[in-house]
Amino acid sequence: MSVNPQASRSRRAFGRQLQDLREQAKPRVTQKMAGEAIGKSRDLVSFIERGGQWPTEAQLSTLLDLYGVDAATRALVEGLYQAAQETVEVWWAQYPDLPKDLVKLIELEDVAEKIWIYGGGTLPGLLQIPEYIEALFRFESQEFGSAQTGMLAKVRRLRGDVLTRHRPLVLDTLLAEGVLRENTGGNDVMRRQLEHLLAMAQRSNVTIRIIPREAPVAAGATAPYSIFDFQSDPSMRQADLTGGMAFTEDAKTVRYARRLYEYMAGFALSPEESMHRIEKLIKDK
């Protein structure tokens, strides 16, 4: 099952419409003011305006009140909203118990034009095969139950469809060689995982670069993070935290993340050399 590009376009168009209404409001309404009106942060308003997610009916009503929208425009906007809710579905809606941070990540992956993932010592979820995912979740299934972790594992597998769908996401990722030398799930699983990486690296929309063990940099010790680029909206950085994720479009933070990415990329093998390194690792299995 793949993501629904039509849903993404519909959300983006609706988000831009809300942004236009906010910017046309008299007196002026900022994203911060809009966030305060709906009891949320400025970041959520920005996320909605970028097409990251739909507002709730209550949030939409409050925003239209705040923007001073006339009756005719309000009827049109609310009509478009209701029609979209009835006709557009996304695959992750089937999993209502997903953590909010994970839903936000999935939404970003769905609407982004390109993602830069510094995996470091972690293999990005978008590139993981089912058996590898199951091995990663083995401990969590013992702690939290197989039903919950099984659902999360399935969702992680489905997320990878953004790389193979029509108009696929563009991915550039840096990986520490150490993570490819681990034995997650055993030799057979790890060999299939490496073969999958090799196959994905041959796609025109996927670039994998490996920071070799001999590189004089602590590649595996640098915390993983992602940078999301959009067609016309500000870029965003996502970072994993203990017990959740952090999202920000603060320009200074995003610029720092890009500089760090470029710095670490200076120690990486070229895409072609990285493919050869993966082939060698497969032969060693």
PDB file of C-alpha atoms in Angstrom:
ATOM      1  CA  MET A   1       0.000   0.000   0.000  1.00  0.00           C
ATOM      2  CA  SER A   2       1.378   3.373  -0.946  1.00  0.00           C
ATOM      3  CA  VAL A   3       0.719   6.935   0.098  1.00  0.00           C
ATOM      4  CA  ASN A   4      -1.902   9.011  -1.675  1.00  0.00           C
ATOM      5  CA  PRO A   5      -0.293  11.859  -3.655  1.00  0.00           C
ATOM      6  CA  GLN A   6      -3.763  13.271  -4.366  1.00  0.00           C
ATOM      7  CA  ALA A   7      -4.312  13.643  -0.631  1.00  0.00           C
ATOM      8  CA  SER A   8      -1.012  15.489  -0.299  1.00  0.00           C
ATOM      9  CA  ARG A   9      -1.869  17.902  -3.099  1.00  0.00           C
ATOM     10  CA  SER A  10      -5.321  18.494  -1.625  1.00  0.00           C
ATOM     11  CA  ARG A  11      -3.875  19.310   1.801  1.00  0.00           C
ATOM     12  CA  ARG A  12      -1.235  21.602   0.295  1.00  0.00           C
ATOM     13  CA  ALA A  13      -3.831  23.514  -1.763  1.00  0.00           C
ATOM     14  CA  PHE A  14      -6.092  23.885   1.262  1.00  0.00           C
ATOM     15  CA  GLY A  15      -3.166  24.946   3.439  1.00  0.00           C
ATOM     16  CA  ARG A  16      -2.139  27.622   0.952  1.00  0.00           C
ATOM     17  CA  GLN A  17      -5.722  28.887   0.896  1.00  0.00           C
ATOM     18  CA  LEU A  18      -5.732  29.221   4.682  1.00  0.00           C
ATOM     19  CA  GLN A  19      -2.395  31.004   4.532  1.00  0.00           C
ATOM     20  CA  ASP A  20      -3.762  33.465   1.961  1.00  0.00           C
ATOM     21  CA  LEU A  21      -6.805  34.167   4.148  1.00  0.00           C
ATOM     22  CA  ARG A  22      -4.576  34.767   7.172  1.00  0.00           C
ATOM     23  CA  GLU A  23      -2.238  37.110   5.286  1.00  0.00           C
ATOM     24  CA  GLN A  24      -5.200  39.040   3.849  1.00  0.00           C
ATOM     25  CA  ALA A  25      -6.821  39.490   7.265  1.00  0.00           C
ATOM     26  CA  LYS A  26      -7.276  43.016   8.650  1.00  0.00           C
ATOM     27  CA  PRO A  27      -5.871  43.657  11.178  1.00  0.00           C
ATOM     28  CA  ARG A  28      -2.789  41.564  10.521  1.00  0.00           C
ATOM     29  CA  VAL A  29      -2.758  38.005  11.934  1.00  0.00           C
ATOM     30  CA  THR A  30       0.526  36.155  12.475  1.00  0.00           C
ATOM     31  CA  GLN A  31       0.988  32.396  12.706  1.00  0.00           C
ATOM     32  CA  LYS A  32       1.692  32.836  16.409  1.00  0.00           C
ATOM     33  CA  MET A  33      -1.614  34.637  16.897  1.00  0.00           C
ATOM     34  CA  ALA A  34      -3.434  31.937  14.949  1.00  0.00           C
ATOM     35  CA  GLY A  35      -1.797  29.257  17.066  1.00  0.00           C
ATOM     36  CA  GLU A  36      -2.818  30.984  20.280  1.00  0.00           C
ATOM     37  CA  ALA A  37      -6.405  31.236  19.008  1.00  0.00           C
ATOM     38  CA  ILE A  38      -6.669  27.452  18.552  1.00  0.00           C
ATOM     39  CA  GLY A  39      -4.651  26.662  21.652  1.00  0.00           C
ATOM     40  CA  LYS A  40      -1.705  25.296  19.694  1.00  0.00           C
ATOM     41  CA  SER A  41       1.776  26.402  18.699  1.00  0.00           C
ATOM     42  CA  ARG A  42       2.826  28.536  15.768  1.00  0.00           C
ATOM     43  CA  ASP A  43       4.542  25.434  14.373  1.00  0.00           C
ATOM     44  CA  LEU A  44       1.224  23.612  14.019  1.00  0.00           C
ATOM     45  CA  VAL A  45      -0.295  26.527  12.110  1.00  0.00           C
ATOM     46  CA  SER A  46       2.750  26.528   9.826  1.00  0.00           C
ATOM     47  CA  PHE A  47       2.433  22.763   9.409  1.00  0.00           C
ATOM     48  CA  ILE A  48      -1.243  23.082   8.437  1.00  0.00           C
ATOM     49  CA  GLU A  49      -0.497  25.899   5.982  1.00  0.00           C
ATOM     50  CA  ARG A  50       2.205  23.768   4.342  1.00  0.00           C
ATOM     51  CA  GLY A  51      -0.282  20.944   3.843  1.00  0.00           C
ATOM     52  CA  GLY A  52       1.220  18.762   6.556  1.00  0.00           C
ATOM     53  CA  GLN A  53      -2.138  17.936   8.098  1.00  0.00           C
ATOM     54  CA  TRP A  54      -5.786  18.946   8.063  1.00  0.00           C
ATOM     55  CA  PRO A  55      -7.078  21.241  10.806  1.00  0.00           C
ATOM     56  CA  THR A  56      -9.935  19.906  12.884  1.00  0.00           C
ATOM     57  CA  GLU A  57     -13.396  21.330  12.215  1.00  0.00           C
ATOM     58  CA  ALA A  58     -13.184  23.344  15.436  1.00  0.00           C
ATOM     59  CA  GLN A  59      -9.742  24.702  14.510  1.00  0.00           C
ATOM     60  CA  LEU A  60     -10.925  25.666  11.038  1.00  0.00           C
ATOM     61  CA  SER A  61     -13.983  27.467  12.422  1.00  0.00           C
ATOM     62  CA  THR A  62     -11.840  29.397  14.907  1.00  0.00           C
ATOM     63  CA  LEU A  63      -9.316  30.390  12.238  1.00  0.00           C
ATOM     64  CA  LEU A  64     -11.998  31.611   9.850  1.00  0.00           C
ATOM     65  CA  ASP A  65     -13.497  33.692  12.675  1.00  0.00           C
ATOM     66  CA  LEU A  66     -10.079  35.140  13.479  1.00  0.00           C
ATOM     67  CA  TYR A  67      -9.415  36.019   9.831  1.00  0.00           C
ATOM     68  CA  GLY A  68     -12.757  37.816   9.514  1.00  0.00           C
ATOM     69  CA  VAL A  69     -13.779  35.747   6.499  1.00  0.00           C
ATOM     70  CA  ASP A  70     -17.063  36.822   4.877  1.00  0.00           C
ATOM     71  CA  ALA A  71     -20.014  34.428   4.739  1.00  0.00           C
ATOM     72  CA  ALA A  72     -19.627  33.496   1.073  1.00  0.00           C
ATOM     73  CA  THR A  73     -15.909  32.710   1.355  1.00  0.00           C
ATOM     74  CA  ARG A  74     -16.495  30.824   4.591  1.00  0.00           C
ATOM     75  CA  ALA A  75     -19.141  28.617   2.952  1.00  0.00           C
ATOM     76  CA  LEU A  76     -16.768  27.879   0.072  1.00  0.00           C
ATOM     77  CA  VAL A  77     -13.829  26.995   2.336  1.00  0.00           C
ATOM     78  CA  GLU A  78     -15.925  24.820   4.643  1.00  0.00           C
ATOM     79  CA  GLY A  79     -17.466  23.089   1.635  1.00  0.00           C
ATOM     80  CA  LEU A  80     -14.045  22.268   0.225  1.00  0.00           C
ATOM     81  CA  TYR A  81     -12.971  21.008   3.634  1.00  0.00           C
ATOM     82  CA  GLN A  82     -15.940  18.681   4.007  1.00  0.00           C
ATOM     83  CA  ALA A  83     -15.600  17.358   0.464  1.00  0.00           C
ATOM     84  CA  ALA A  84     -11.918  16.606   1.032  1.00  0.00           C
ATOM     85  CA  GLN A  85     -12.617  14.778   4.291  1.00  0.00           C
ATOM     86  CA  GLU A  86     -15.180  12.591   2.573  1.00  0.00           C
ATOM     87  CA  THR A  87     -13.197  11.714  -0.549  1.00  0.00           C
ATOM     88  CA  VAL A  88      -9.508  11.760   0.370  1.00  0.00           C
ATOM     89  CA  GLU A  89      -8.003   9.040   2.490  1.00  0.00           C
ATOM     90  CA  VAL A  90      -4.449   8.354   3.550  1.00  0.00           C
ATOM     91  CA  TRP A  91      -3.140   4.950   4.512  1.00  0.00           C
ATOM     92  CA  TRP A  92      -2.070   5.955   8.027  1.00  0.00           C
ATOM     93  CA  ALA A  93      -5.657   6.902   8.913  1.00  0.00           C
ATOM     94  CA  GLN A  94      -6.196   3.172   9.418  1.00  0.00           C
ATOM     95  CA  TYR A  95      -3.963   3.385  12.499  1.00  0.00           C
ATOM     96  CA  PRO A  96      -5.660   5.871  14.860  1.00  0.00           C
ATOM     97  CA  ASP A  97      -3.449   4.959  17.822  1.00  0.00           C
ATOM     98  CA  LEU A  98      -0.170   6.088  16.252  1.00  0.00           C
ATOM     99  CA  PRO A  99       1.909   8.501  18.361  1.00  0.00           C
ATOM    100  CA  LYS A 100       1.360  12.095  17.270  1.00  0.00           C
ATOM    101  CA  ASP A 101       5.062  12.599  16.554  1.00  0.00           C
ATOM    102  CA  LEU A 102       5.067   9.595  14.225  1.00  0.00           C
ATOM    103  CA  VAL A 103       1.980  10.844  12.384  1.00  0.00           C
ATOM    104  CA  LYS A 104       3.692  14.203  11.894  1.00  0.00           C
ATOM    105  CA  LEU A 105       6.791  12.455  10.540  1.00  0.00           C
ATOM    106  CA  ILE A 106       4.693  10.408   8.098  1.00  0.00           C
ATOM    107  CA  GLU A 107       2.885  13.545   6.938  1.00  0.00           C
ATOM    108  CA  LEU A 108       6.210  15.289   6.307  1.00  0.00           C
ATOM    109  CA  GLU A 109       7.564  12.313   4.375  1.00  0.00           C
ATOM    110  CA  ASP A 110       4.421  12.354   2.267  1.00  0.00           C
ATOM    111  CA  VAL A 111       4.565  16.036   1.262  1.00  0.00           C
ATOM    112  CA  ALA A 112       8.321  16.682   1.112  1.00  0.00           C
ATOM    113  CA  GLU A 113      10.164  17.017  -2.187  1.00  0.00           C
ATOM    114  CA  LYS A 114      13.454  15.797  -0.743  1.00  0.00           C
ATOM    115  CA  ILE A 115      14.750  14.448   2.564  1.00  0.00           C
ATOM    116  CA  TRP A 116      18.322  14.522   3.761  1.00  0.00           C
ATOM    117  CA  ILE A 117      18.782  11.871   6.452  1.00  0.00           C
ATOM    118  CA  TYR A 118      21.905  11.736   8.565  1.00  0.00           C
ATOM    119  CA  GLY A 119      21.561   8.182   9.804  1.00  0.00           C
ATOM    120  CA  GLY A 120      24.981   7.951  11.370  1.00  0.00           C
ATOM    121  CA  GLY A 121      24.911   4.700  13.300  1.00  0.00           C
ATOM    122  CA  THR A 122      21.212   4.138  12.585  1.00  0.00           C
ATOM    123  CA  LEU A 123      19.688   2.715   9.424  1.00  0.00           C
ATOM    124  CA  PRO A 124      16.856   5.043   8.275  1.00  0.00           C
ATOM    125  CA  GLY A 125      13.404   3.529   8.661  1.00  0.00           C
ATOM    126  CA  LEU A 126      12.580   4.267   5.004  1.00  0.00           C
ATOM    127  CA  LEU A 127      15.309   1.808   3.954  1.00  0.00           C
ATOM    128  CA  GLN A 128      14.603  -1.036   6.372  1.00  0.00           C
ATOM    129  CA  ILE A 129      13.265  -4.410   5.199  1.00  0.00           C
ATOM    130  CA  PRO A 130      10.505  -6.236   7.150  1.00  0.00           C
ATOM    131  CA  GLU A 131      12.825  -8.846   8.714  1.00  0.00           C
ATOM    132  CA  TYR A 132      15.226  -6.144   9.891  1.00  0.00           C
ATOM    133  CA  ILE A 133      12.331  -4.167  11.367  1.00  0.00           C
ATOM    134  CA  GLU A 134      11.042  -7.251  13.164  1.00  0.00           C
ATOM    135  CA  ALA A 135      14.481  -7.817  14.689  1.00  0.00           C
ATOM    136  CA  LEU A 136      14.573  -4.211  15.906  1.00  0.00           C
ATOM    137  CA  PHE A 137      11.137  -4.527  17.512  1.00  0.00           C
ATOM    138  CA  ARG A 138      11.826  -7.893  19.143  1.00  0.00           C
ATOM    139  CA  PHE A 139      12.645  -6.388  22.536  1.00  0.00           C
ATOM    140  CA  GLU A 140       9.784  -3.877  22.413  1.00  0.00           C
ATOM    141  CA  SER A 141       7.315  -6.692  21.677  1.00  0.00           C
ATOM    142  CA  GLN A 142       8.384  -8.394  24.906  1.00  0.00           C
ATOM    143  CA  GLU A 143       7.994  -5.171  26.858  1.00  0.00           C
ATOM    144  CA  PHE A 144       4.876  -3.627  25.321  1.00  0.00           C
ATOM    145  CA  GLY A 145       3.081  -6.508  23.619  1.00  0.00           C
ATOM    146  CA  SER A 146       3.164  -7.906  20.111  1.00  0.00           C
ATOM    147  CA  ALA A 147      -0.028  -6.164  18.933  1.00  0.00           C
ATOM    148  CA  GLN A 148       1.262  -2.625  19.465  1.00  0.00           C
ATOM    149  CA  THR A 149       4.777  -3.274  18.207  1.00  0.00           C
ATOM    150  CA  GLY A 150       3.459  -5.313  15.283  1.00  0.00           C
ATOM    151  CA  MET A 151       1.378  -2.339  14.212  1.00  0.00           C
ATOM    152  CA  LEU A 152       4.341   0.019  14.510  1.00  0.00           C
ATOM    153  CA  ALA A 153       6.516  -2.363  12.498  1.00  0.00           C
ATOM    154  CA  LYS A 154       3.896  -2.562   9.732  1.00  0.00           C
ATOM    155  CA  VAL A 155       3.616   1.229   9.627  1.00  0.00           C
ATOM    156  CA  ARG A 156       7.392   1.516   9.279  1.00  0.00           C
ATOM    157  CA  ARG A 157       7.307  -0.850   6.298  1.00  0.00           C
ATOM    158  CA  LEU A 158       4.530   1.179   4.648  1.00  0.00           C
ATOM    159  CA  ARG A 159       6.457   4.417   5.097  1.00  0.00           C
ATOM    160  CA  GLY A 160       9.087   3.157   2.676  1.00  0.00           C
ATOM    161  CA  ASP A 161       6.589   3.323  -0.193  1.00  0.00           C
ATOM    162  CA  VAL A 162       7.320   7.040  -0.611  1.00  0.00           C
ATOM    163  CA  LEU A 163      10.569   6.007  -2.320  1.00  0.00           C
ATOM    164  CA  THR A 164       8.908   3.822  -4.966  1.00  0.00           C
ATOM    165  CA  ARG A 165       5.558   5.505  -5.578  1.00  0.00           C
ATOM    166  CA  HIS A 166       4.640   7.600  -8.613  1.00  0.00           C
ATOM    167  CA  ARG A 167       6.644  10.840  -8.276  1.00  0.00           C
ATOM    168  CA  PRO A 168       8.774   9.367  -5.530  1.00  0.00           C
ATOM    169  CA  LEU A 169      10.435  11.238  -2.716  1.00  0.00           C
ATOM    170  CA  VAL A 170      14.098  12.120  -3.289  1.00  0.00           C
ATOM    171  CA  LEU A 171      16.350  10.762  -0.549  1.00  0.00           C
ATOM    172  CA  ASP A 172      19.969  11.587   0.251  1.00  0.00           C
ATOM    173  CA  THR A 173      21.399   9.748   3.248  1.00  0.00           C
ATOM    174  CA  LEU A 174      24.704   9.413   5.066  1.00  0.00           C
ATOM    175  CA  LEU A 175      25.402   6.193   6.984  1.00  0.00           C
ATOM    176  CA  ALA A 176      28.246   5.123   9.225  1.00  0.00           C
ATOM    177  CA  GLU A 177      29.753   1.883   7.941  1.00  0.00           C
ATOM    178  CA  GLY A 178      29.475   0.384  11.405  1.00  0.00           C
ATOM    179  CA  VAL A 179      25.683   0.075  11.190  1.00  0.00           C
ATOM    180  CA  LEU A 180      26.089  -2.001   8.025  1.00  0.00           C
ATOM    181  CA  ARG A 181      28.518  -4.333   9.765  1.00  0.00           C
ATOM    182  CA  GLU A 182      26.100  -5.156  12.574  1.00  0.00           C
ATOM    183  CA  ASN A 183      24.346  -8.517  12.621  1.00  0.00           C
ATOM    184  CA  THR A 184      20.792  -7.367  13.320  1.00  0.00           C
ATOM    185  CA  GLY A 185      18.481 -10.351  12.922  1.00  0.00           C
ATOM    186  CA  GLY A 186      21.353 -12.675  12.000  1.00  0.00           C
ATOM    187  CA  ASN A 187      23.487 -13.147   8.900  1.00  0.00           C
ATOM    188  CA  ASP A 188      20.648 -13.974   6.503  1.00  0.00           C
ATOM    189  CA  VAL A 189      18.546 -10.982   7.539  1.00  0.00           C
ATOM    190  CA  MET A 190      21.506  -8.628   7.417  1.00  0.00           C
ATOM    191  CA  ARG A 191      22.542  -9.877   4.002  1.00  0.00           C
ATOM    192  CA  ARG A 192      19.030  -9.271   2.634  1.00  0.00           C
ATOM    193  CA  GLN A 193      19.040  -5.834   4.237  1.00  0.00           C
ATOM    194  CA  LEU A 194      22.319  -4.976   2.519  1.00  0.00           C
ATOM    195  CA  GLU A 195      20.984  -6.292  -0.786  1.00  0.00           C
ATOM    196  CA  HIS A 196      17.958  -4.025  -0.369  1.00  0.00           C
ATOM    197  CA  LEU A 197      20.217  -1.034   0.264  1.00  0.00           C
ATOM    198  CA  LEU A 198      22.165  -1.872  -2.874  1.00  0.00           C
ATOM    199  CA  ALA A 199      18.965  -2.104  -4.925  1.00  0.00           C
ATOM    200  CA  MET A 200      17.647   1.203  -3.540  1.00  0.00           C
ATOM    201  CA  ALA A 201      20.989   2.917  -4.198  1.00  0.00           C
ATOM    202  CA  GLN A 202      20.528   2.103  -7.881  1.00  0.00           C
ATOM    203  CA  ARG A 203      17.325   4.151  -8.039  1.00  0.00           C
ATOM    204  CA  SER A 204      17.656   7.642  -9.486  1.00  0.00           C
ATOM    205  CA  ASN A 205      15.855   9.217  -6.521  1.00  0.00           C
ATOM    206  CA  VAL A 206      17.999   7.587  -3.813  1.00  0.00           C
ATOM    207  CA  THR A 207      21.569   8.511  -2.900  1.00  0.00           C
ATOM    208  CA  ILE A 208      23.383   6.501  -0.231  1.00  0.00           C
ATOM    209  CA  ARG A 209      26.818   7.543   0.953  1.00  0.00           C
ATOM    210  CA  ILE A 210      28.786   5.610   3.518  1.00  0.00           C
ATOM    211  CA  ILE A 211      31.197   7.140   6.000  1.00  0.00           C
ATOM    212  CA  PRO A 212      33.870   4.409   6.170  1.00  0.00           C
ATOM    213  CA  ARG A 213      35.287   3.036   9.380  1.00  0.00           C
ATOM    214  CA  GLU A 214      38.683   4.508   8.554  1.00  0.00           C
ATOM    215  CA  ALA A 215      37.306   8.066   8.358  1.00  0.00           C
ATOM    216  CA  PRO A 216      38.715  10.276  11.165  1.00  0.00           C
ATOM    217  CA  VAL A 217      35.284  11.350  12.398  1.00  0.00           C
ATOM    218  CA  ALA A 218      32.804  10.017  14.966  1.00  0.00           C
ATOM    219  CA  ALA A 219      30.134   9.200  12.397  1.00  0.00           C
ATOM    220  CA  GLY A 220      28.240   6.731  14.534  1.00  0.00           C
ATOM    221  CA  ALA A 221      28.257   8.979  17.587  1.00  0.00           C
ATOM    222  CA  THR A 222      26.536  11.914  15.886  1.00  0.00           C
ATOM    223  CA  ALA A 223      22.797  11.797  16.612  1.00  0.00           C
ATOM    224  CA  PRO A 224      20.578  11.043  13.594  1.00  0.00           C
ATOM    225  CA  TYR A 225      18.370  13.765  12.137  1.00  0.00           C
ATOM    226  CA  SER A 226      16.511  14.643   8.942  1.00  0.00           C
ATOM    227  CA  ILE A 227      16.069  17.789   6.861  1.00  0.00           C
ATOM    228  CA  PHE A 228      12.844  18.100   4.859  1.00  0.00           C
ATOM    229  CA  ASP A 229      12.773  20.297   1.756  1.00  0.00           C
ATOM    230  CA  PHE A 230       9.473  21.349   0.195  1.00  0.00           C
ATOM    231  CA  GLN A 231       8.572  22.824  -3.162  1.00  0.00           C
ATOM    232  CA  SER A 232       7.791  26.300  -1.883  1.00  0.00           C
ATOM    233  CA  ASP A 233       7.688  26.144   1.917  1.00  0.00           C
ATOM    234  CA  PRO A 234      10.441  26.598   4.525  1.00  0.00           C
ATOM    235  CA  SER A 235      12.588  23.560   5.194  1.00  0.00           C
ATOM    236  CA  MET A 236      12.261  21.676   8.458  1.00  0.00           C
ATOM    237  CA  ARG A 237      14.602  19.670  10.667  1.00  0.00           C
ATOM    238  CA  GLN A 238      13.478  16.584  12.573  1.00  0.00           C
ATOM    239  CA  ALA A 239      15.575  14.999  15.293  1.00  0.00           C
ATOM    240  CA  ASP A 240      14.986  11.920  17.420  1.00  0.00           C
ATOM    241  CA  LEU A 241      14.756  12.451  21.151  1.00  0.00           C
ATOM    242  CA  THR A 242      14.313  10.080  24.061  1.00  0.00           C
ATOM    243  CA  GLY A 243      10.591   9.413  24.108  1.00  0.00           C
ATOM    244  CA  GLY A 244       9.718  11.497  21.050  1.00  0.00           C
ATOM    245  CA  MET A 245      10.820  13.704  18.177  1.00  0.00           C
ATOM    246  CA  ALA A 246      11.643  17.382  17.776  1.00  0.00           C
ATOM    247  CA  PHE A 247      10.485  19.331  14.715  1.00  0.00           C
ATOM    248  CA  THR A 248      11.524  22.865  13.847  1.00  0.00           C
ATOM    249  CA  GLU A 249      11.663  25.156  10.829  1.00  0.00           C
ATOM    250  CA  ASP A 250      13.842  27.698  12.631  1.00  0.00           C
ATOM    251  CA  ALA A 251      16.105  28.912   9.839  1.00  0.00           C
ATOM    252  CA  LYS A 252      19.220  29.038  12.010  1.00  0.00           C
ATOM    253  CA  THR A 253      18.715  25.461  13.207  1.00  0.00           C
ATOM    254  CA  VAL A 254      18.103  24.188   9.671  1.00  0.00           C
ATOM    255  CA  ARG A 255      21.215  25.966   8.360  1.00  0.00           C
ATOM    256  CA  TYR A 256      23.321  24.422  11.114  1.00  0.00           C
ATOM    257  CA  ALA A 257      21.914  20.973  10.279  1.00  0.00           C
ATOM    258  CA  ARG A 258      22.856  21.469   6.609  1.00  0.00           C
ATOM    259  CA  ARG A 259      26.382  22.584   7.475  1.00  0.00           C
ATOM    260  CA  LEU A 260      26.831  19.555   9.716  1.00  0.00           C
ATOM    261  CA  TYR A 261      25.525  17.321   6.932  1.00  0.00           C
ATOM    262  CA  GLU A 262      27.963  18.821   4.441  1.00  0.00           C
ATOM    263  CA  TYR A 263      30.803  18.467   6.940  1.00  0.00           C
ATOM    264  CA  MET A 264      30.064  14.783   7.549  1.00  0.00           C
ATOM    265  CA  ALA A 265      29.569  14.198   3.811  1.00  0.00           C
ATOM    266  CA  GLY A 266      33.167  15.352   3.335  1.00  0.00           C
ATOM    267  CA  PHE A 267      34.288  12.119   5.017  1.00  0.00           C
ATOM    268  CA  ALA A 268      31.926   9.887   3.022  1.00  0.00           C
ATOM    269  CA  LEU A 269      32.618   7.657   0.060  1.00  0.00           C
ATOM    270  CA  SER A 270      31.062   8.644  -3.247  1.00  0.00           C
ATOM    271  CA  PRO A 271      27.739   6.971  -4.139  1.00  0.00           C
ATOM    272  CA  GLU A 272      29.575   4.603  -6.491  1.00  0.00           C
ATOM    273  CA  GLU A 273      32.233   3.761  -3.912  1.00  0.00           C
ATOM    274  CA  SER A 274      29.505   3.251  -1.345  1.00  0.00           C
ATOM    275  CA  MET A 275      27.776   0.715  -3.595  1.00  0.00           C
ATOM    276  CA  HIS A 276      31.068  -1.160  -3.964  1.00  0.00           C
ATOM    277  CA  ARG A 277      31.489  -1.140  -0.182  1.00  0.00           C
ATOM    278  CA  ILE A 278      27.988  -2.588   0.248  1.00  0.00           C
ATOM    279  CA  GLU A 279      28.748  -5.278  -2.343  1.00  0.00           C
ATOM    280  CA  LYS A 280      31.868  -6.219  -0.409  1.00  0.00           C
ATOM    281  CA  LEU A 281      29.933  -6.414   2.842  1.00  0.00           C
ATOM    282  CA  ILE A 282      27.389  -8.706   1.177  1.00  0.00           C
ATOM    283  CA  LYS A 283      30.156 -11.037   0.003  1.00  0.00           C
ATOM    284  CA  ASP A 284      31.539 -11.156   3.533  1.00  0.00           C
ATOM    285  CA  LYS A 285      28.226 -12.391   4.931  1.00  0.00           C
TER     286      LYS A 285
END
